[in-house]
Amino acid sequence: MTRSGPGWVAAGIVAALILGPLFAVFMRAETGGAVLTSDWAAVRFTILQAILSAALSIALAIPVARALARRAFPGRGILITLLGAPFILPVIVAVLGLLAVFGRGGIVNTGLAWLGLPPVSIYGLQGVVLAHVFFNLPLATRIILQGWQGIPAERFRLAANLGLSGVQVARFLEFPMLRAVVPGALMVVFAICLSSFAVALTLGGGPRATTVELAIYQAFNFDFDLGRAARLALIQLVLAGAAAVVAFWAAVPAGFGAGLGRVVRRWEAETWGARALDAGWITLAAGFLIVPLAMIFLNGVNGLTQMPGAVWRAAGVSVVIALISTVLCIGLALSLAMARRGWAEVVALMGIAVSPLVIGTGLFVIVNPWIDPSRLALPVTALVNALMALPFAMRVLAPDLARTEADFGRLADALGLTGWARLRWLILPRLRPALGFSAGLAGALSMGDLGVVALFADPDFATLPLQMYRLMGAYQMEAAAGAGLILLALSLGIFWIFDRGGRGDVDA
Amino acid sequence: MLTLEGVVIRQDAFELRADLNVPKGARVSVIGPSGAGKSTLLNVIAGFFEPSAGRVLREGRDITRKPPGERGISLLFQDNNLFPHLTVAQNVGLGIDPGLRLTRDQRAWVEAALERVGLGGMGGRKPGRLSGGQQGRAGLARILVQGKSLILLDEPFAALGPALRAEMLALVEDVASEIGATLLMVSHDPGDARRLGGQAILVAEGRAEAPVEVAELLENPPPVLRNYLGD
């Protein structure tokens, strides 16, 4: 088939870009010496924080999802849309918002001081878990809400007809659903938290709160111990690789808020107690999401005037990187998706199994003998970001492409639409909404990424997230807040522009 | 002449054999019980499905392994005949050039074809704004500009009412005569076959029979067809 030609090329590029660095890491790690006790500490902390984050996220998500499933209230649609937002929210921006609420001078500690109570610290294990819950509670809520909405409305009517109580409904209808849905959700959050870098970088650190990803970065930046970095990269691959692939399938939103609009009437829950309980959970979850975001906005507006010029330069760099990586990502994803072969999907998935820091380490090892790696910071960041977004773009594009081929493939074949003509007249127009959505995801993910750039950048070069991190490290919190607001606006803006552009005038 | 030579179609437990000739310019209905393989037979001729054995020939040339777009065949399905994101004129224009780079003359030709099937002035519309009958007409306009010598129709108007269906069949007949094309139409309704006249291929019990006169077949149906017709 002529159509898989570009797919082969794309697959070759992706495989080389992922396997090449892996191989380089592997070669380096063998000569790197034995596993240190600090390596084990990083492994232990990584697993511990992932377990706690997953358990807490799910435990809180269950009552929130139940409340959302059975209550119609004004703003419900907006809240559900907001549950999709953390997916494209830059981690460092969220951390800044959480610092404004839970940090040393934040709202919570100010309140505690008023009451004469001792302050709480956001740094260390509790801070890392808090940030992970902030990101994953919405994701878990969405997954579990889907489970709730998968229960047919007729069953609740039957339950009402039989006069079942709330406890009985939970036992016969809701608990079996949760038993099917919760293990998957736990797995997803656990796997996401295993690869945590930016959260650990900003809220963790020190020998007692370092993830493996962070340890790779530290081996690089503080000790320039490439052997240790490579060894840790290998550990990370084993630790997170398989889990990430399993988790990935549930993590991509199919369109924010899509299909979650229905509220099923629940007769057994029409008591004042149940109403108050649901209202409480919804308020709590909404507050936990909205207050840090509002703080970013408030502090950011104040900080806008105090930003050094470097912030604007970094913003420009980030936009350029985001656009390049979006084009790369969508080009690769479309070529792979059009091949419509199992191997294409496997190749795209490799990006999710291998962490950006691992690829970054490998690329660094490869180019270091030849060129100063910092000179390649921009292209490498754009490339790695594209690879990281590739599985998500594939996940969005592949089903739409399959549907298009199923509906119109025979007609296109009969008309001799092949190659460019098929792309131009059939695939691009039919896939426009999916292309817009996935380009939005790729652009926003790249915009907010603080990963591989940390390995390659020198003091003269920074993306906006990295610049923010540097400002935070220099305790210029106002300037960091201003940069955070700009970063937030750019990430959401890029997503919005692409997603909107894809919707255009779509004919059924 | 279209020839199916020792063709065997296998799909899981399903099997269909065909050994027949369709003369040039003929009007042939393909009838038989549902699930017998009428559409599958058409898919093999069109190149969407490869036979396990045997050859498909046109004017004596083997086309068994040719891609669907290079077989000199025009098609009309029951639905999805038009790309919903392109205008009616673009949909018709694809029949002239799959890259849609049309000269001024070719665009005039598209317009004339639309005029011919009763869609004059509607070329700028998207298919979603046409009725079911109009969508069928647009498909026929494309067949007209394609000018291929074999037209395959797979239950093309099954969703239309009886009066409209008769009208569309007459239009199909006209279009085929204008191009001088052979017509092969799958239908579950013997009435369609009678209206189209000409010959009929009976597909039943794992065999596609050679074409015989429609009137004759329907007057003296073999037992399997009699069961299907229900009288």
Coordinates of C-alpha atoms in Angstrom, one line a residue, chain A residues 57-439:
Chain A
S57 CA -6.6 11.2 44.5
I58 CA -9.0 8.2 44.1
A59 CA -10.3 8.3 47.6
L60 CA -11.3 12.0 47.1
A61 CA -12.5 11.5 43.5
I62 CA -15.1 8.9 44.4
P63 CA -17.4 11.2 46.4
V64 CA -16.8 14.1 44.0
A65 CA -17.7 12.0 41.0
R66 CA -20.8 10.7 42.7
A67 CA -21.9 14.2 43.5
L68 CA -21.3 15.3 39.9
A69 CA -23.1 12.3 38.6
R70 CA -26.3 12.9 40.5
R71 CA -26.6 16.6 40.9
A72 CA -27.6 19.2 38.3
F73 CA -26.5 22.7 39.3
P74 CA -25.6 25.9 37.6
G75 CA -21.9 25.9 36.6
R76 CA -21.7 22.1 36.5
G77 CA -20.7 22.2 32.8
I78 CA -17.9 24.7 33.5
L79 CA -16.7 22.7 36.5
I80 CA -16.5 19.5 34.3
T81 CA -14.6 21.4 31.6
L82 CA -12.3 22.7 34.3
L83 CA -11.6 19.0 35.3
G84 CA -9.9 18.6 31.9
A85 CA -7.8 21.7 32.3
P86 CA -5.0 20.3 34.5
F87 CA -4.0 18.2 31.5
I88 CA -2.7 21.3 29.7
L89 CA -1.9 23.3 32.8
P90 CA 1.9 23.9 33.1
V91 CA 3.1 22.1 36.2
I92 CA 5.2 25.0 37.4
V93 CA 2.3 27.4 37.2
A94 CA 0.1 25.1 39.3
V95 CA 3.0 24.7 41.8
L96 CA 3.1 28.5 42.1
G97 CA -0.7 28.6 42.7
L98 CA -0.4 25.9 45.3
L99 CA 2.5 27.8 47.0
A100 CA 0.2 30.9 47.2
V101 CA -2.4 28.8 49.0
F102 CA -0.3 26.3 51.0
G103 CA 3.1 27.9 51.1
R104 CA 4.9 29.7 53.9
G105 CA 3.1 33.0 53.5
G106 CA 0.0 31.4 51.8
I107 CA -3.6 31.6 52.7
V108 CA -3.6 28.4 54.8
N109 CA -0.7 29.4 57.0
T110 CA -1.9 32.9 57.5
G111 CA -5.2 31.4 58.7
L112 CA -3.4 29.0 61.0
A113 CA -1.3 31.9 62.5
W114 CA -4.6 33.8 63.2
L115 CA -5.8 30.8 65.1
G116 CA -2.5 30.7 67.0
L117 CA -1.6 27.3 65.4
P118 CA 1.9 26.3 64.1
P119 CA 2.4 26.6 60.3
V120 CA 2.5 23.7 57.9
S121 CA 5.2 23.2 55.3
I122 CA 4.5 22.5 51.7
Y123 CA 8.0 21.2 51.0
G124 CA 8.8 17.5 51.0
L125 CA 6.6 14.4 50.7
Q126 CA 3.4 16.2 51.7
G127 CA 3.9 19.0 49.1
V128 CA 4.7 16.5 46.3
V129 CA 1.6 14.5 47.1
L130 CA -0.5 17.6 47.4
A131 CA 0.6 18.8 44.0
H132 CA 0.0 15.4 42.5
V133 CA -3.5 15.3 44.0
F134 CA -4.2 18.7 42.5
F135 CA -3.3 17.4 39.1
N136 CA -4.8 13.9 39.4
L137 CA -8.0 14.4 41.4
P138 CA -9.6 16.0 38.3
L139 CA -8.4 13.2 36.1
A140 CA -9.6 10.5 38.5
T141 CA -12.9 12.3 38.9
R142 CA -13.4 12.3 35.2
I143 CA -12.6 8.6 34.9
I144 CA -14.9 7.6 37.7
L145 CA -17.6 10.0 36.6
Q146 CA -17.6 8.1 33.3
G147 CA -18.1 4.9 35.2
W148 CA -21.1 6.4 37.0
Q149 CA -22.6 7.6 33.7
G150 CA -22.1 4.1 32.3
I151 CA -24.7 2.8 34.6
P152 CA -28.0 2.9 32.6
A153 CA -30.6 5.3 33.9
E154 CA -33.1 2.4 33.8
R155 CA -31.3 0.7 36.6
F156 CA -31.8 3.6 38.9
R157 CA -35.4 3.8 37.9
L158 CA -35.8 0.1 38.7
A159 CA -34.0 0.7 42.0
A160 CA -36.5 3.5 42.8
N161 CA -39.4 1.3 41.8
L162 CA -38.1 -1.4 44.2
G163 CA -37.7 1.2 46.9
L164 CA -34.0 0.6 47.5
S165 CA -32.3 2.8 50.0
G166 CA -29.1 4.8 49.3
V167 CA -27.0 2.1 50.9
Q168 CA -28.7 -0.6 48.9
V169 CA -28.2 1.3 45.6
A170 CA -24.6 1.7 46.5
R171 CA -24.3 -2.0 47.2
F172 CA -26.1 -3.3 44.1
L173 CA -25.3 -0.6 41.5
E174 CA -22.4 1.7 42.4
F175 CA -20.0 -0.6 44.2
P176 CA -19.8 -3.1 41.3
M177 CA -19.1 -0.2 38.9
L178 CA -16.4 1.1 41.2
R179 CA -14.8 -2.3 41.6
A180 CA -14.4 -2.3 37.8
V181 CA -13.3 1.3 37.4
V182 CA -11.2 2.1 40.4
P183 CA -8.2 -0.3 39.9
G184 CA -7.7 1.2 36.4
A185 CA -7.9 4.8 37.8
L186 CA -5.4 4.0 40.6
M187 CA -3.0 2.5 38.0
V188 CA -3.2 5.6 35.8
V189 CA -2.5 8.1 38.6
F190 CA 0.2 5.8 40.1
A191 CA 2.0 5.6 36.7
I192 CA 1.7 9.4 36.1
C193 CA 3.2 10.1 39.5
L194 CA 6.1 7.7 38.9
S195 CA 7.5 10.0 36.2
S196 CA 7.1 13.2 38.2
F197 CA 9.9 15.6 37.6
A198 CA 8.8 19.3 37.7
V199 CA 6.7 18.8 40.9
A200 CA 9.6 17.0 42.7
L201 CA 12.0 19.7 41.4
T202 CA 10.0 22.5 42.9
L203 CA 8.5 21.0 46.0
G204 CA 10.7 18.0 46.7
G205 CA 14.5 17.8 46.7
G206 CA 16.9 16.8 49.4
P207 CA 17.9 13.2 50.1
R208 CA 14.5 12.4 51.5
A209 CA 12.2 13.8 48.8
T210 CA 13.9 13.0 45.4
T211 CA 12.3 11.1 42.6
V212 CA 14.3 9.1 40.2
E213 CA 13.6 11.7 37.5
L214 CA 14.9 14.4 39.7
A215 CA 17.9 12.3 40.7
I216 CA 18.8 12.1 37.0
Y217 CA 18.7 15.8 36.7
Q218 CA 20.8 16.3 39.8
A219 CA 23.4 13.8 38.7
F220 CA 23.6 15.9 35.6
N221 CA 23.5 19.4 37.0
F222 CA 25.3 19.1 40.3
D223 CA 27.8 16.3 39.9
F224 CA 27.9 16.0 36.1
D225 CA 28.1 12.3 36.7
L226 CA 26.9 10.9 33.4
G227 CA 27.4 7.3 34.4
R228 CA 25.0 7.8 37.4
A229 CA 22.5 9.7 35.3
A230 CA 22.5 6.9 32.8
R231 CA 22.1 4.3 35.5
L232 CA 19.2 6.2 37.0
A233 CA 17.7 6.6 33.5
L234 CA 17.8 2.8 33.2
I235 CA 16.1 2.4 36.6
Q236 CA 13.4 4.9 35.6
L237 CA 12.8 3.0 32.3
V238 CA 12.2 -0.2 34.2
L239 CA 10.2 1.4 36.9
A240 CA 7.8 3.6 34.9
G241 CA 7.9 2.3 31.3
A242 CA 5.4 -0.5 31.5
A243 CA 3.1 1.3 33.9
A244 CA 3.0 4.3 31.7
V245 CA 1.8 2.4 28.7
V246 CA -0.9 0.8 30.7
A247 CA -2.0 4.1 32.1
F248 CA -1.8 6.2 29.0
W249 CA -5.0 4.8 27.4
A250 CA -7.2 6.3 30.1
A251 CA -5.4 9.6 30.6
V252 CA -6.2 11.5 27.4
P253 CA -9.5 13.4 27.5
A254 CA -11.6 12.7 24.4
G255 CA -12.5 16.3 24.2
F256 CA -12.9 18.3 27.4
G257 CA -16.3 17.7 29.0
A258 CA -17.4 15.6 26.1
G259 CA -20.2 13.2 26.9
L260 CA -20.3 14.0 30.6
G261 CA -23.3 16.3 30.3
R262 CA -26.0 14.0 31.4
V263 CA -27.4 13.9 35.0
V264 CA -29.4 10.8 36.0
R265 CA -32.2 11.4 38.3
R266 CA -31.6 9.5 41.6
W267 CA -34.7 9.1 43.8
E268 CA -32.9 7.5 46.7
A269 CA -30.5 10.5 46.9
E270 CA -33.2 13.1 47.3
T271 CA -32.7 13.6 51.0
W272 CA -31.4 16.7 52.6
G273 CA -28.5 14.8 54.1
A274 CA -27.3 13.5 50.7
R275 CA -27.8 16.9 49.1
A276 CA -25.7 18.6 51.7
L277 CA -23.0 16.0 51.5
D278 CA -22.8 16.3 47.7
A279 CA -22.8 20.1 47.9
G280 CA -19.9 19.9 50.4
W281 CA -17.8 17.7 48.2
I282 CA -18.4 19.7 45.1
T283 CA -17.6 23.0 46.9
L284 CA -14.4 21.4 48.3
A285 CA -13.2 20.0 45.0
A286 CA -14.1 23.3 43.1
G287 CA -12.3 25.3 45.8
F288 CA -9.2 23.1 45.7
L289 CA -9.1 23.6 41.9
I290 CA -10.1 27.2 41.6
V291 CA -8.5 28.9 44.5
P292 CA -4.8 28.2 43.4
L293 CA -5.8 29.2 39.8
A294 CA -7.3 32.4 41.1
M295 CA -4.2 33.1 43.2
I296 CA -2.0 32.7 40.0
F297 CA -4.2 35.3 38.4
L298 CA -4.2 37.8 41.3
N299 CA -0.5 37.5 42.1
G300 CA 0.4 37.4 38.4
V301 CA -1.4 40.7 37.6
N302 CA 0.6 42.3 40.4
G303 CA 3.9 40.7 39.2
L304 CA 3.5 41.7 35.5
T305 CA 5.3 45.0 36.1
Q306 CA 8.2 43.5 37.9
M307 CA 9.4 41.0 35.3
P308 CA 12.9 41.2 33.9
G309 CA 13.2 41.3 30.1
A310 CA 14.5 37.8 30.2
V311 CA 10.9 36.6 30.8
W312 CA 9.7 38.0 27.4
R313 CA 12.7 36.5 25.6
A314 CA 11.9 33.2 27.3
A315 CA 8.3 33.5 26.3
G316 CA 9.3 34.0 22.7
V317 CA 11.6 31.0 22.8
S318 CA 8.8 28.9 24.3
V319 CA 6.3 29.9 21.6
V320 CA 8.8 29.1 18.9
I321 CA 9.5 25.7 20.4
A322 CA 5.8 25.0 21.0
L323 CA 5.0 25.7 17.3
I324 CA 7.9 23.7 15.9
S325 CA 7.0 20.7 18.2
T326 CA 3.3 20.9 17.3
V327 CA 4.1 20.7 13.6
L328 CA 6.5 17.9 14.1
C329 CA 4.2 16.0 16.4
I330 CA 1.1 16.3 14.1
G331 CA 3.2 15.4 11.0
L332 CA 4.5 12.3 12.7
A333 CA 1.2 11.4 14.2
L334 CA -0.7 11.7 10.9
S335 CA 1.9 9.7 9.0
L336 CA 1.8 6.9 11.6
A337 CA -2.0 7.0 11.9
M338 CA -2.4 6.8 8.1
A339 CA -0.3 3.7 8.0
R340 CA -3.0 2.0 10.0
R341 CA -0.8 -0.7 11.2
G342 CA -0.2 -2.2 14.7
W343 CA 3.5 -1.3 14.5
A344 CA 2.7 2.3 13.9
E345 CA 0.8 2.5 17.2
V346 CA 3.6 0.7 19.1
V347 CA 6.2 3.1 17.8
A348 CA 4.1 6.1 18.9
L349 CA 3.6 4.5 22.3
M350 CA 7.3 4.3 22.9
G351 CA 7.3 8.0 23.7
I352 CA 5.1 7.4 26.7
A353 CA 7.2 4.6 28.1
V354 CA 10.4 6.5 28.0
S355 CA 10.7 9.6 30.1
P356 CA 11.9 12.9 28.5
L357 CA 14.8 13.1 31.0
V358 CA 15.9 9.6 29.9
I359 CA 15.8 10.6 26.2
G360 CA 17.5 13.9 27.1
T361 CA 20.2 12.0 29.0
G362 CA 20.8 9.8 26.0
L363 CA 20.9 12.7 23.5
F364 CA 23.3 14.5 25.7
V365 CA 25.6 11.5 25.9
I366 CA 25.4 11.2 22.1
V367 CA 26.1 14.8 21.1
N368 CA 28.4 15.8 24.0
P369 CA 31.6 14.6 22.3
W370 CA 30.9 16.6 19.1
I371 CA 29.0 19.7 19.9
D372 CA 28.3 21.8 23.0
P373 CA 24.9 20.4 24.0
S374 CA 23.6 23.8 25.1
R375 CA 23.8 25.0 21.5
L376 CA 21.2 22.3 20.6
A377 CA 18.8 23.3 23.5
L378 CA 16.1 24.6 21.2
P379 CA 15.9 21.9 18.6
V380 CA 16.3 19.1 21.1
T381 CA 13.5 20.6 23.4
A382 CA 11.2 20.9 20.4
L383 CA 11.9 17.4 19.2
V384 CA 11.6 15.7 22.6
N385 CA 8.4 17.7 23.3
A386 CA 7.0 16.4 20.0
L387 CA 7.8 12.8 20.9
M388 CA 6.2 13.2 24.3
A389 CA 3.0 14.5 22.8
L390 CA 3.0 12.0 19.9
P391 CA 1.1 9.2 21.7
F392 CA -1.6 11.6 22.8
A393 CA -2.0 13.0 19.3
M394 CA -2.2 9.5 17.9
R395 CA -4.8 8.6 20.5
V396 CA -7.0 11.4 19.3
L397 CA -6.4 11.0 15.6
A398 CA -6.4 7.3 15.1
P399 CA -10.1 6.6 15.9
D400 CA -11.3 9.5 13.7
L401 CA -9.1 8.3 10.8
A402 CA -10.4 4.8 11.2
R403 CA -14.0 6.1 11.1
T404 CA -13.3 8.2 8.0
E405 CA -11.8 5.2 6.2
A406 CA -14.7 3.0 7.2
D407 CA -17.3 5.5 5.9
F408 CA -15.6 6.8 2.8
G409 CA -12.6 4.6 2.1
R410 CA -14.4 2.6 -0.6
L411 CA -15.7 5.6 -2.3
A412 CA -12.2 7.2 -2.3
D413 CA -10.7 4.0 -3.6
A414 CA -13.2 3.8 -6.4
L415 CA -12.5 7.4 -7.4
G416 CA -8.8 6.7 -7.4
L417 CA -8.1 9.2 -4.5
T418 CA -4.6 8.2 -3.5
G419 CA -1.6 10.0 -2.0
W420 CA -1.8 13.7 -1.8
A421 CA -5.3 13.9 -3.3
R422 CA -6.7 11.6 -0.6
L423 CA -5.0 13.6 2.1
R424 CA -6.2 16.9 0.7
W425 CA -9.8 16.1 -0.2
L426 CA -10.7 13.4 2.3
I427 CA -8.5 13.0 5.3
L428 CA -7.6 16.6 6.2
P429 CA -11.1 17.9 6.0
R430 CA -12.6 15.0 7.9
L431 CA -10.0 15.0 10.6
R432 CA -10.0 18.8 11.0
P433 CA -11.6 18.8 14.5
A434 CA -9.3 16.0 15.7
L435 CA -6.3 17.7 14.2
G436 CA -7.1 20.9 15.9
F437 CA -7.7 19.3 19.3
S438 CA -4.5 17.2 19.1
A439 CA -2.4 20.2 17.8

